[in-house]
Coordinates of C-alpha atoms (C1' of nucleotides) in Angstrom, one line a residue:
Chain A
X1 CA 0.0 0.0 0.0
X2 CA 1.8 3.1 -1.2
X3 CA -1.2 5.4 -0.8
X4 CA -3.2 6.9 -3.6
X5 CA -0.5 8.9 -5.3
X6 CA 0.1 6.1 -7.7
X7 CA -3.5 6.5 -9.0
X8 CA -2.9 10.1 -9.9
X9 CA -1.0 11.2 -13.0
X10 CA -0.2 14.8 -13.7
X11 CA 0.8 16.4 -17.0
X12 CA 3.2 19.3 -16.6
X13 CA 2.8 20.4 -20.2
X14 CA -1.0 20.6 -20.0
X15 CA -2.5 24.1 -19.9
X16 CA -4.6 22.9 -17.0
X17 CA -3.1 24.1 -13.7
X18 CA -1.4 21.4 -11.7
X19 CA -3.5 22.0 -8.6
X20 CA -6.6 21.6 -10.7
X21 CA -5.4 18.4 -12.3
X22 CA -4.8 16.9 -8.8
X23 CA -8.1 18.2 -7.4
X24 CA -10.2 16.7 -10.2
X25 CA -8.3 13.4 -9.9
X26 CA -9.0 13.2 -6.2
X27 CA -12.6 14.2 -6.8
X28 CA -12.9 11.3 -9.3
X29 CA -11.3 8.9 -6.8
X30 CA -13.8 10.0 -4.1
X31 CA -16.9 9.9 -6.4
X32 CA -15.9 6.4 -7.7
X33 CA -15.5 5.1 -4.2
X34 CA -11.8 4.2 -4.5
X35 CA -11.4 6.7 -1.7
X36 CA -14.3 5.5 0.5
X37 CA -16.2 7.7 2.9
X38 CA -14.3 8.1 6.2
X39 CA -11.0 7.0 4.8
X40 CA -8.0 9.2 5.4
X41 CA -5.9 10.8 2.6
X42 CA -2.2 10.8 2.8
X43 CA -0.7 13.9 4.4
X44 CA -0.2 16.8 2.1
X45 CA 3.5 16.6 2.4
X46 CA 3.5 13.0 1.4
X47 CA 1.2 13.6 -1.5
X48 CA 3.2 16.6 -2.7
X49 CA 6.4 14.6 -2.5
X50 CA 5.0 11.6 -4.4
X51 CA 3.5 13.7 -7.1
X52 CA 6.5 15.9 -7.4
X53 CA 4.7 19.1 -6.4
X54 CA 5.4 21.7 -3.8
X55 CA 3.4 21.7 -0.7
X56 CA 1.5 25.0 -1.4
X57 CA 0.3 23.6 -4.8
X58 CA -0.8 20.4 -3.1
X59 CA -2.6 22.5 -0.5
X60 CA -4.4 24.4 -3.2
X61 CA -5.7 21.2 -4.7
X62 CA -7.0 19.9 -1.3
X63 CA -8.5 23.3 -0.5
X64 CA -10.7 22.8 -3.6
X65 CA -12.1 19.6 -2.1
X66 CA -12.7 21.2 1.3
X67 CA -14.5 24.0 -0.5
X68 CA -16.8 21.5 -2.2
X69 CA -17.4 19.8 1.1
X70 CA -15.9 16.5 -0.1
X71 CA -13.2 16.2 2.6
X72 CA -12.7 17.5 6.1
X73 CA -9.3 18.5 7.6
X74 CA -8.3 18.6 11.2
X75 CA -5.0 19.9 12.5
X76 CA -3.0 17.2 14.0
X77 CA -5.3 14.5 12.6
X78 CA -5.4 14.5 8.8
X79 CA -7.8 14.8 5.9
X80 CA -10.9 12.6 5.8
X81 CA -13.4 11.9 3.1
X82 CA -16.8 13.0 4.5
X83 CA -19.9 10.7 4.7
X84 CA -21.4 10.3 1.3
X85 CA -24.8 11.6 2.3
X86 CA -23.3 15.0 2.9
X87 CA -21.9 15.2 -0.6
X88 CA -25.0 16.6 -2.3
X89 CA -24.1 19.0 -5.1
X90 CA -24.5 22.7 -4.7
X91 CA -25.3 23.8 -8.1
X92 CA -26.8 26.6 -10.1
X93 CA -29.1 24.4 -12.1
X94 CA -31.9 24.9 -14.7
X95 CA -35.1 23.0 -14.6
X96 CA -34.4 21.6 -18.1
X97 CA -31.0 20.2 -17.0
X98 CA -32.5 18.8 -13.9
X99 CA -35.2 16.9 -15.8
X100 CA -32.7 15.6 -18.4
X101 CA -30.5 14.3 -15.7
X102 CA -33.4 12.6 -14.0
X103 CA -34.4 11.2 -17.4
X104 CA -37.9 12.7 -17.2
X105 CA -38.0 13.5 -20.9
X106 CA -38.6 17.3 -20.8
X107 CA -40.4 19.1 -23.6
X108 CA -41.0 22.8 -24.0
X109 CA -43.8 24.7 -25.5
X110 CA -42.9 28.4 -26.3
X111 CA -46.1 30.4 -25.6
X112 CA -44.6 33.8 -26.2
X113 CA -41.4 35.4 -27.5
X114 CA -40.7 39.0 -28.1
X115 CA -38.3 41.9 -27.7
X116 CA -39.7 45.0 -26.1
X117 CA -38.8 47.8 -23.6
X118 CA -38.7 46.4 -20.1
X119 CA -41.6 47.1 -17.7
X120 CA -40.6 48.9 -14.5
X121 CA -40.2 45.9 -12.2
X122 CA -38.3 43.9 -14.7
X123 CA -35.9 46.7 -15.3
X124 CA -35.3 46.9 -11.6
X125 CA -34.7 43.2 -11.2
X126 CA -32.1 43.2 -14.0
X127 CA -30.6 46.6 -12.9
X128 CA -31.3 48.1 -16.3
X129 CA -32.3 51.6 -17.3
X130 CA -36.0 51.9 -17.5
X131 CA -37.2 51.3 -21.0
X132 CA -34.1 49.3 -22.1
X133 CA -34.9 46.4 -24.5
X134 CA -35.4 43.0 -23.0
X135 CA -36.2 39.6 -24.5
X136 CA -39.4 38.3 -23.0
X137 CA -40.4 34.6 -23.1
X138 CA -43.2 32.6 -21.7
X139 CA -42.8 28.8 -21.8
X140 CA -44.7 25.7 -20.6
X141 CA -42.5 22.9 -19.6
X142 CA -43.6 19.2 -19.7
X143 CA -42.1 16.2 -18.1
X144 CA -43.2 12.8 -19.3
X145 CA -46.0 14.5 -21.3
X146 CA -47.5 16.1 -18.2
X147 CA -47.3 19.9 -17.7
X148 CA -45.0 20.8 -14.9
X149 CA -44.1 24.5 -14.9
X150 CA -45.1 27.8 -16.4
X151 CA -42.0 30.0 -16.9
X152 CA -41.6 33.7 -17.6
X153 CA -38.1 34.9 -18.5
X154 CA -36.6 38.3 -19.2
X155 CA -33.1 38.9 -20.6
X156 CA -31.3 42.1 -21.5
X157 CA -31.4 42.2 -25.3
X158 CA -27.6 42.3 -25.7
X159 CA -27.0 39.1 -23.8
X160 CA -28.2 36.6 -26.4
X161 CA -28.3 38.2 -29.8
X162 CA -30.0 36.1 -32.4
X163 CA -31.9 34.0 -29.9
X164 CA -35.0 32.5 -31.5
X165 CA -38.2 30.9 -30.2
X166 CA -37.2 27.7 -32.0
X167 CA -33.9 27.4 -30.1
X168 CA -35.8 27.8 -26.8
X169 CA -38.2 25.1 -27.7
X170 CA -35.4 22.7 -28.3
X171 CA -32.7 23.5 -25.9
X172 CA -33.6 25.1 -22.6
X173 CA -32.6 28.7 -21.7
X174 CA -29.5 27.9 -19.8
X175 CA -28.2 25.6 -22.5
X176 CA -28.7 28.4 -25.1
X177 CA -26.9 30.9 -22.8
X178 CA -24.0 28.5 -22.5
X179 CA -23.7 28.4 -26.3
X180 CA -23.6 32.2 -26.3
X181 CA -20.6 31.9 -24.0
X182 CA -22.5 33.2 -20.9
X183 CA -21.3 31.7 -17.7
X184 CA -23.7 32.1 -14.8
X185 CA -22.1 32.4 -11.4
X186 CA -24.5 33.8 -8.8
X187 CA -28.3 33.5 -8.5
X188 CA -30.7 35.0 -6.0
X189 CA -33.9 33.0 -5.7
X190 CA -37.1 33.6 -3.8
X191 CA -39.2 30.5 -3.3
X192 CA -42.8 30.7 -2.2
X193 CA -46.2 29.2 -2.7
X194 CA -49.7 30.3 -3.6
X195 CA -53.0 29.2 -5.1
X196 CA -53.2 28.7 -8.9
X197 CA -55.1 31.3 -10.9
X198 CA -57.7 30.1 -13.3
X199 CA -55.4 30.6 -16.3
X200 CA -52.5 28.9 -14.6
X201 CA -54.6 26.0 -13.5
X202 CA -55.8 25.5 -17.1
X203 CA -52.3 25.6 -18.6
X204 CA -50.9 23.2 -15.9
X205 CA -53.8 20.8 -15.9
X206 CA -54.6 21.5 -12.3
X207 CA -57.8 22.3 -10.5
X208 CA -58.4 26.0 -9.7
X209 CA -56.9 27.0 -6.4
X210 CA -54.4 24.1 -6.4
X211 CA -51.2 24.9 -4.5
X212 CA -48.3 26.0 -6.7
X213 CA -44.6 26.5 -5.9
X214 CA -43.3 29.8 -7.1
X215 CA -39.8 30.9 -7.8
X216 CA -38.3 34.3 -8.8
X217 CA -34.7 34.2 -9.8
X218 CA -32.1 36.8 -10.9
X219 CA -28.9 35.2 -12.3
X220 CA -25.6 37.0 -12.7
X221 CA -22.5 36.2 -14.7
X222 CA -18.9 36.1 -13.4
X223 CA -18.6 39.9 -13.8
X224 CA -21.7 40.5 -11.7
X225 CA -23.9 41.5 -14.7
X226 CA -27.5 40.6 -14.4
X227 CA -28.2 38.1 -17.2
X228 CA -31.7 36.7 -16.5
X229 CA -34.8 37.3 -14.5
X230 CA -37.3 34.5 -14.2
X231 CA -40.7 34.2 -12.6
X232 CA -42.0 30.7 -12.6
X233 CA -44.7 28.5 -11.1
X234 CA -44.6 24.8 -10.6
X235 CA -47.1 22.1 -9.9
X236 CA -46.5 21.4 -6.2
X237 CA -47.6 17.8 -6.5
X238 CA -44.9 17.1 -9.1
X239 CA -42.0 19.3 -8.2
X240 CA -39.9 20.4 -5.3
X241 CA -36.6 22.3 -4.9
X242 CA -33.5 20.7 -3.4
X243 CA -31.0 23.2 -2.0
X244 CA -27.7 22.6 -0.3
X245 CA -26.2 25.4 1.8
X246 CA -22.6 25.7 3.0
X247 CA -21.8 28.0 5.9
X248 CA -18.8 30.2 5.3
Chain B
X1 CA -4.8 59.4 -2.9
X2 CA -2.7 56.6 -1.6
X3 CA -5.3 53.9 -2.0
X4 CA -7.1 52.1 0.7
X5 CA -4.2 50.5 2.5
X6 CA -4.1 53.4 4.9
X7 CA -7.6 52.4 6.1
X8 CA -6.4 49.0 7.1
X9 CA -4.4 48.2 10.2
X10 CA -3.1 44.8 11.0
X11 CA -1.9 43.4 14.3
X12 CA 1.0 41.0 13.9
X13 CA 0.6 39.8 17.5
X14 CA -3.0 38.9 17.2
X15 CA -3.9 35.2 17.1
X16 CA -6.1 36.1 14.2
X17 CA -4.4 35.2 10.9
X18 CA -3.1 38.1 8.9
X19 CA -5.0 37.2 5.8
X20 CA -8.2 37.0 7.8
X21 CA -7.6 40.4 9.4
X22 CA -7.1 41.9 6.0
X23 CA -10.1 40.1 4.5
X24 CA -12.5 41.3 7.2
X25 CA -11.1 44.8 7.0
X26 CA -11.8 44.9 3.2
X27 CA -15.2 43.4 3.8
X28 CA -16.1 46.2 6.2
X29 CA -14.9 48.8 3.7
X30 CA -17.1 47.3 1.1
X31 CA -20.1 46.9 3.3
X32 CA -19.8 50.4 4.6
X33 CA -19.5 51.8 1.1
X34 CA -16.1 53.3 1.5
X35 CA -15.1 50.9 -1.3
X36 CA -18.2 51.6 -3.6
X37 CA -19.6 49.1 -6.1
X38 CA -17.6 49.1 -9.3
X39 CA -14.5 50.7 -7.8
X40 CA -11.2 49.0 -8.3
X41 CA -9.0 47.8 -5.5
X42 CA -5.3 48.5 -5.5
X43 CA -3.3 45.7 -7.1
X44 CA -2.4 42.8 -4.8
X45 CA 1.3 43.7 -5.1
X46 CA 0.7 47.2 -4.0
X47 CA -1.6 46.2 -1.2
X48 CA 0.9 43.6 0.0
X49 CA 3.7 46.2 -0.1
X50 CA 1.8 48.9 1.8
X51 CA 0.5 46.5 4.4
X52 CA 3.9 44.9 4.8
X53 CA 2.7 41.4 3.8
X54 CA 3.9 38.9 1.2
X55 CA 2.0 38.6 -2.0
X56 CA 0.6 35.1 -1.3
X57 CA -0.8 36.3 2.0
X58 CA -2.5 39.2 0.3
X59 CA -3.8 36.9 -2.3
X60 CA -5.3 34.6 0.3
X61 CA -7.2 37.6 1.8
X62 CA -8.6 38.7 -1.6
X63 CA -9.5 35.1 -2.4
X64 CA -11.8 35.1 0.6
X65 CA -13.7 38.1 -0.9
X66 CA -13.9 36.4 -4.3
X67 CA -15.3 33.3 -2.6
X68 CA -18.0 35.4 -1.0
X69 CA -18.8 37.0 -4.3
X70 CA -17.9 40.5 -3.0
X71 CA -15.3 41.2 -5.7
X72 CA -14.4 40.0 -9.2
X73 CA -10.9 39.6 -10.5
X74 CA -9.8 39.7 -14.1
X75 CA -6.3 39.0 -15.2
X76 CA -4.7 42.0 -16.8
X77 CA -7.4 44.3 -15.4
X78 CA -7.7 44.2 -11.7
X79 CA -10.0 43.6 -8.8
X80 CA -13.5 45.2 -8.8
X81 CA -16.2 45.5 -6.2
X82 CA -19.3 43.9 -7.6
X83 CA -22.7 45.6 -7.9
X84 CA -24.3 45.8 -4.6
X85 CA -27.5 43.8 -5.6
X86 CA -25.4 40.8 -6.2
X87 CA -24.1 40.8 -2.6
X88 CA -26.9 38.9 -1.0
X89 CA -25.7 36.7 1.8
X90 CA -25.4 33.0 1.4
X91 CA -26.1 31.8 4.8
X92 CA -27.2 28.8 6.7
X93 CA -29.9 30.5 8.7
X94 CA -32.7 29.6 11.1
X95 CA -36.2 31.0 11.0
X96 CA -35.8 32.5 14.4
X97 CA -32.6 34.3 13.5
X98 CA -34.2 35.5 10.3
X99 CA -37.2 36.9 12.1
X100 CA -35.1 38.6 14.8
X101 CA -33.0 40.3 12.1
X102 CA -36.1 41.5 10.4
X103 CA -37.5 42.7 13.8
X104 CA -40.7 40.7 13.4
X105 CA -40.7 39.8 17.1
X106 CA -40.8 36.0 17.0
X107 CA -42.4 33.9 19.7
X108 CA -42.3 30.2 20.1
X109 CA -44.8 27.8 21.6
X110 CA -43.4 24.3 22.4
X111 CA -46.2 21.8 21.6
X112 CA -44.2 18.7 22.3
X113 CA -40.8 17.7 23.6
X114 CA -39.6 14.2 24.3
X115 CA -36.7 11.7 24.0
X116 CA -37.5 8.4 22.4
X117 CA -36.1 5.8 19.9
X118 CA -36.1 7.2 16.4
X119 CA -38.7 6.1 13.9
X120 CA -37.4 4.5 10.8
X121 CA -37.4 7.5 8.4
X122 CA -35.9 9.8 11.0
X123 CA -33.1 7.4 11.7
X124 CA -32.4 7.3 8.0
X125 CA -32.4 11.1 7.6
X126 CA -30.0 11.5 10.5
X127 CA -27.8 8.4 9.5
X128 CA -28.4 6.8 12.9
X129 CA -28.8 3.1 13.8
X130 CA -32.5 2.2 13.9
X131 CA -33.8 2.7 17.4
X132 CA -31.2 5.2 18.5
X133 CA -32.5 7.8 20.9
X134 CA -33.5 11.2 19.4
X135 CA -34.9 14.4 20.9
X136 CA -38.2 15.1 19.2
X137 CA -39.8 18.6 19.3
X138 CA -42.9 20.2 17.8
X139 CA -43.1 23.9 17.9
X140 CA -45.4 26.7 16.7
X141 CA -43.6 29.9 15.6
X142 CA -45.3 33.2 15.7
X143 CA -44.3 36.5 14.2
X144 CA -46.0 39.7 15.4
X145 CA -48.5 37.5 17.2
X146 CA -49.6 35.7 14.1
X147 CA -48.8 32.0 13.6
X148 CA -46.3 31.5 10.9
X149 CA -44.8 28.0 11.0
X150 CA -45.3 24.6 12.4
X151 CA -41.9 22.9 13.0
X152 CA -41.0 19.3 13.8
X153 CA -37.3 18.7 14.7
X154 CA -35.3 15.6 15.5
X155 CA -31.8 15.6 17.0
X156 CA -29.5 12.7 18.0
X157 CA -29.8 12.6 21.8
X158 CA -26.0 13.1 22.3
X159 CA -25.9 16.4 20.4
X160 CA -27.5 18.6 23.0
X161 CA -27.5 17.0 26.4
X162 CA -29.6 18.8 28.9
X163 CA -31.8 20.5 26.4
X164 CA -35.1 21.5 27.8
X165 CA -38.5 22.6 26.4
X166 CA -38.1 25.9 28.3
X167 CA -34.8 26.7 26.5
X168 CA -36.5 26.0 23.1
X169 CA -39.4 28.3 24.0
X170 CA -37.0 31.2 24.7
X171 CA -34.1 30.8 22.3
X172 CA -34.7 29.0 19.0
X173 CA -33.0 25.7 18.1
X174 CA -30.0 27.0 16.3
X175 CA -29.2 29.5 19.1
X176 CA -29.4 26.6 21.6
X177 CA -27.1 24.5 19.5
X178 CA -24.6 27.3 19.3
X179 CA -24.4 27.5 23.0
X180 CA -23.7 23.7 23.0
X181 CA -20.7 24.4 20.8
X182 CA -22.3 22.9 17.7
X183 CA -21.2 24.6 14.5
X184 CA -23.5 23.8 11.5
X185 CA -21.8 23.8 8.2
X186 CA -23.8 22.0 5.5
X187 CA -27.6 21.7 5.1
X188 CA -29.6 19.8 2.5
X189 CA -33.1 21.2 2.1
X190 CA -36.1 20.2 0.1
X191 CA -38.7 22.9 -0.4
X192 CA -42.1 22.2 -1.7
X193 CA -45.8 23.1 -1.3
X194 CA -49.1 21.4 -0.5
X195 CA -52.5 22.0 0.9
X196 CA -52.9 22.4 4.7
X197 CA -54.4 19.5 6.6
X198 CA -57.3 20.3 8.9
X199 CA -55.0 20.1 12.0
X200 CA -52.3 22.3 10.3
X201 CA -54.9 24.9 9.2
X202 CA -56.3 25.1 12.8
X203 CA -52.9 25.6 14.4
X204 CA -51.8 28.1 11.8
X205 CA -55.0 30.1 11.7
X206 CA -55.6 29.3 8.0
X207 CA -58.5 27.9 6.1
X208 CA -58.4 24.2 5.4
X209 CA -56.7 23.4 2.0
X210 CA -54.8 26.7 2.1
X211 CA -51.4 26.5 0.3
X212 CA -48.4 25.8 2.6
X213 CA -44.7 26.0 2.0
X214 CA -42.9 22.9 3.2
X215 CA -39.3 22.4 4.0
X216 CA -37.3 19.3 5.1
X217 CA -33.8 19.9 6.2
X218 CA -30.9 17.8 7.4
X219 CA -28.0 19.9 8.8
X220 CA -24.5 18.6 9.4
X221 CA -21.6 20.0 11.4
X222 CA -18.1 20.6 10.2
X223 CA -17.1 17.0 10.6
X224 CA -20.0 15.8 8.5
X225 CA -22.1 14.5 11.4
X226 CA -25.9 14.8 11.0
X227 CA -27.0 17.2 13.8
X228 CA -30.6 18.0 13.0
X229 CA -33.5 16.9 10.9
X230 CA -36.5 19.2 10.5
X231 CA -39.8 19.0 8.8
X232 CA -41.6 22.3 8.7
X233 CA -44.7 23.9 7.2
X234 CA -45.1 27.7 6.6
X235 CA -48.0 29.9 5.8
X236 CA -47.4 30.7 2.2
X237 CA -49.1 34.1 2.4
X238 CA -46.6 35.2 5.1
X239 CA -43.3 33.5 4.3
X240 CA -41.0 32.7 1.5
X241 CA -37.4 31.4 1.2
X242 CA -34.5 33.5 -0.2
X243 CA -31.7 31.4 -1.5
X244 CA -28.4 32.5 -3.1
X245 CA -26.5 30.1 -5.2
X246 CA -22.8 30.4 -6.2
X247 CA -21.6 28.2 -9.1
X248 CA -18.3 26.6 -8.4
Chain C
dC1 C1' 4.2 47.5 -24.5
dA2 C1' 3.5 47.7 -19.4
dG3 C1' 0.6 46.1 -15.9
dT4 C1' -2.5 42.7 -14.0
dG5 C1' -3.8 38.5 -11.8
dG6 C1' -2.7 33.1 -12.1
dT7 C1' 0.4 29.6 -11.0
dC8 C1' 4.3 27.5 -8.8
dT9 C1' 8.4 26.8 -5.8
dA10 C1' 11.2 25.7 -1.4
dG11 C1' 11.6 26.6 2.4
dA12 C1' 10.1 28.3 7.6
dC13 C1' 7.6 28.4 12.1
dC14 C1' 3.5 27.5 14.7
dA15 C1' -0.9 25.4 17.0
dC16 C1' -3.1 21.5 17.6
dC17 C1' -4.0 16.5 18.2
dT18 C1' -2.7 11.8 19.3
dT19 C1' 0.2 8.6 21.9
Chain D
dA1 C1' 7.3 13.6 21.5
dG2 C1' 6.1 13.3 17.0
dG3 C1' 3.1 14.2 13.3
dT4 C1' -0.6 16.9 11.3
dG5 C1' -2.6 20.9 9.0
dG6 C1' -2.5 26.4 9.3
dT7 C1' 0.1 30.3 8.2
dC8 C1' 3.7 33.1 6.1
dT9 C1' 7.7 34.5 3.3
dA10 C1' 10.4 36.0 -1.0
dG11 C1' 11.0 35.2 -4.8
dA12 C1' 9.8 33.3 -10.1
dC13 C1' 7.6 32.8 -14.6
dC14 C1' 3.4 33.0 -17.3
dA15 C1' -1.2 34.4 -19.7
dC16 C1' -4.1 37.8 -20.4
dT17 C1' -5.7 42.7 -20.9
dG18 C1' -5.5 47.2 -22.4
dA19 C1' -3.5 51.3 -24.5

DNA sequence: CAGTGGTCTAGACCACCTT
DNA sequence: AGGTGGTCTAGACCACTGA
């Protein structure tokens, strides 16, 4: 048993930073179970030595894992892989991506698509000048051929030039944004509940007054620019939010 | 104009790490508006020089701010304070703390309090052996003398020895846990909605069938031990969740 | 081109935990 | 006492940005 260093290879000529190569390798070992929950990693000095890295670089790699909540470090003790149940992802996800992952065959109907000056409250949510142009969409999302969510989205017109209703019907908003090179980084969400209006009930195939989950979200890119504001309602009997929080 | 370094003092004899002293100082300057949104920080080399620190230490301080989403860094450009609206807190909060902060005068009525072997699904949620002892509580939370939430909580008996119903009535669960030296770090939450049962409607002063927000949460401490499982319902017309997500 | 942050090294001392 | 992670230093080279 010479530890786990032998399972990690690093490429000094890769453009990928060394610490990142090591971090993703370790992540894979943990996810795949070759570093089981509760097991102890080699010390950072040993790992650095075996991989031919300096200790600060090795520390940077492990710090990434700590940040993701994959491992726990204790001075004088060592570095331990945390219990698997704690390893839920903390992600900025889209409904479409979620459904795809869960293999619930999403389908999208684009009910409205237009470019027009932003109404007051939308301009505020996106931190735009009043009257700036925004793309406005209204979509109905199905999962397994049952209606699941009614989604209203607003984007500054400059964010996704050339966006079409057809694209949105096929790809999901966040997917489209990624192809436009937009990287979302922070999202502020408000989650609540209320009774369905008559129109919502009809579109979602629910009875009038049925409980709906509501979510408003503003998403920002890496530079802090507001990219998207969404106001959505979900059938409460078919959807719920999972959120993981990490204290800082 | 000699930059912001003159506004920061560091104490080399303090047990608080230098990078942390600098990070919190910068945080204060940003929160207080003395470093306004959009303004550029001095370069890390300059700051390190003026504060008498090495560059890696200065980097570590700024990295903290990046991690919190307070500033954005671009190679070749510099470090900028992000737009204030993006600076929502990402926190592991308790309802009681939230209400206190919002000055909505919370009050708690303890409806049940006991220690007993855990039911199957609670044992699973807390990763305990079936039949292990858990503290079980049921509480009704008021804000401004109106009922707001009905909360069921379950804690491994060892977590908070000597916990009493009286304490819970006065202090809020998370507050009590802090006095027991418990530091929560990760929480997995599921947020949904459904109609109120007759009993829930009566306790919460709602009509039967009114929409309720529901939340189940398992919270873990820094070592990955499950500390608390809660299953709560909230009046949808008086409460909503705010969540901030940061992509990694 | 000059200036910025991103990465990396090879050491050092310390606080904390286990034995 | 011995080993662990936590902090800190003083350099170095590189990639990217902007004028």
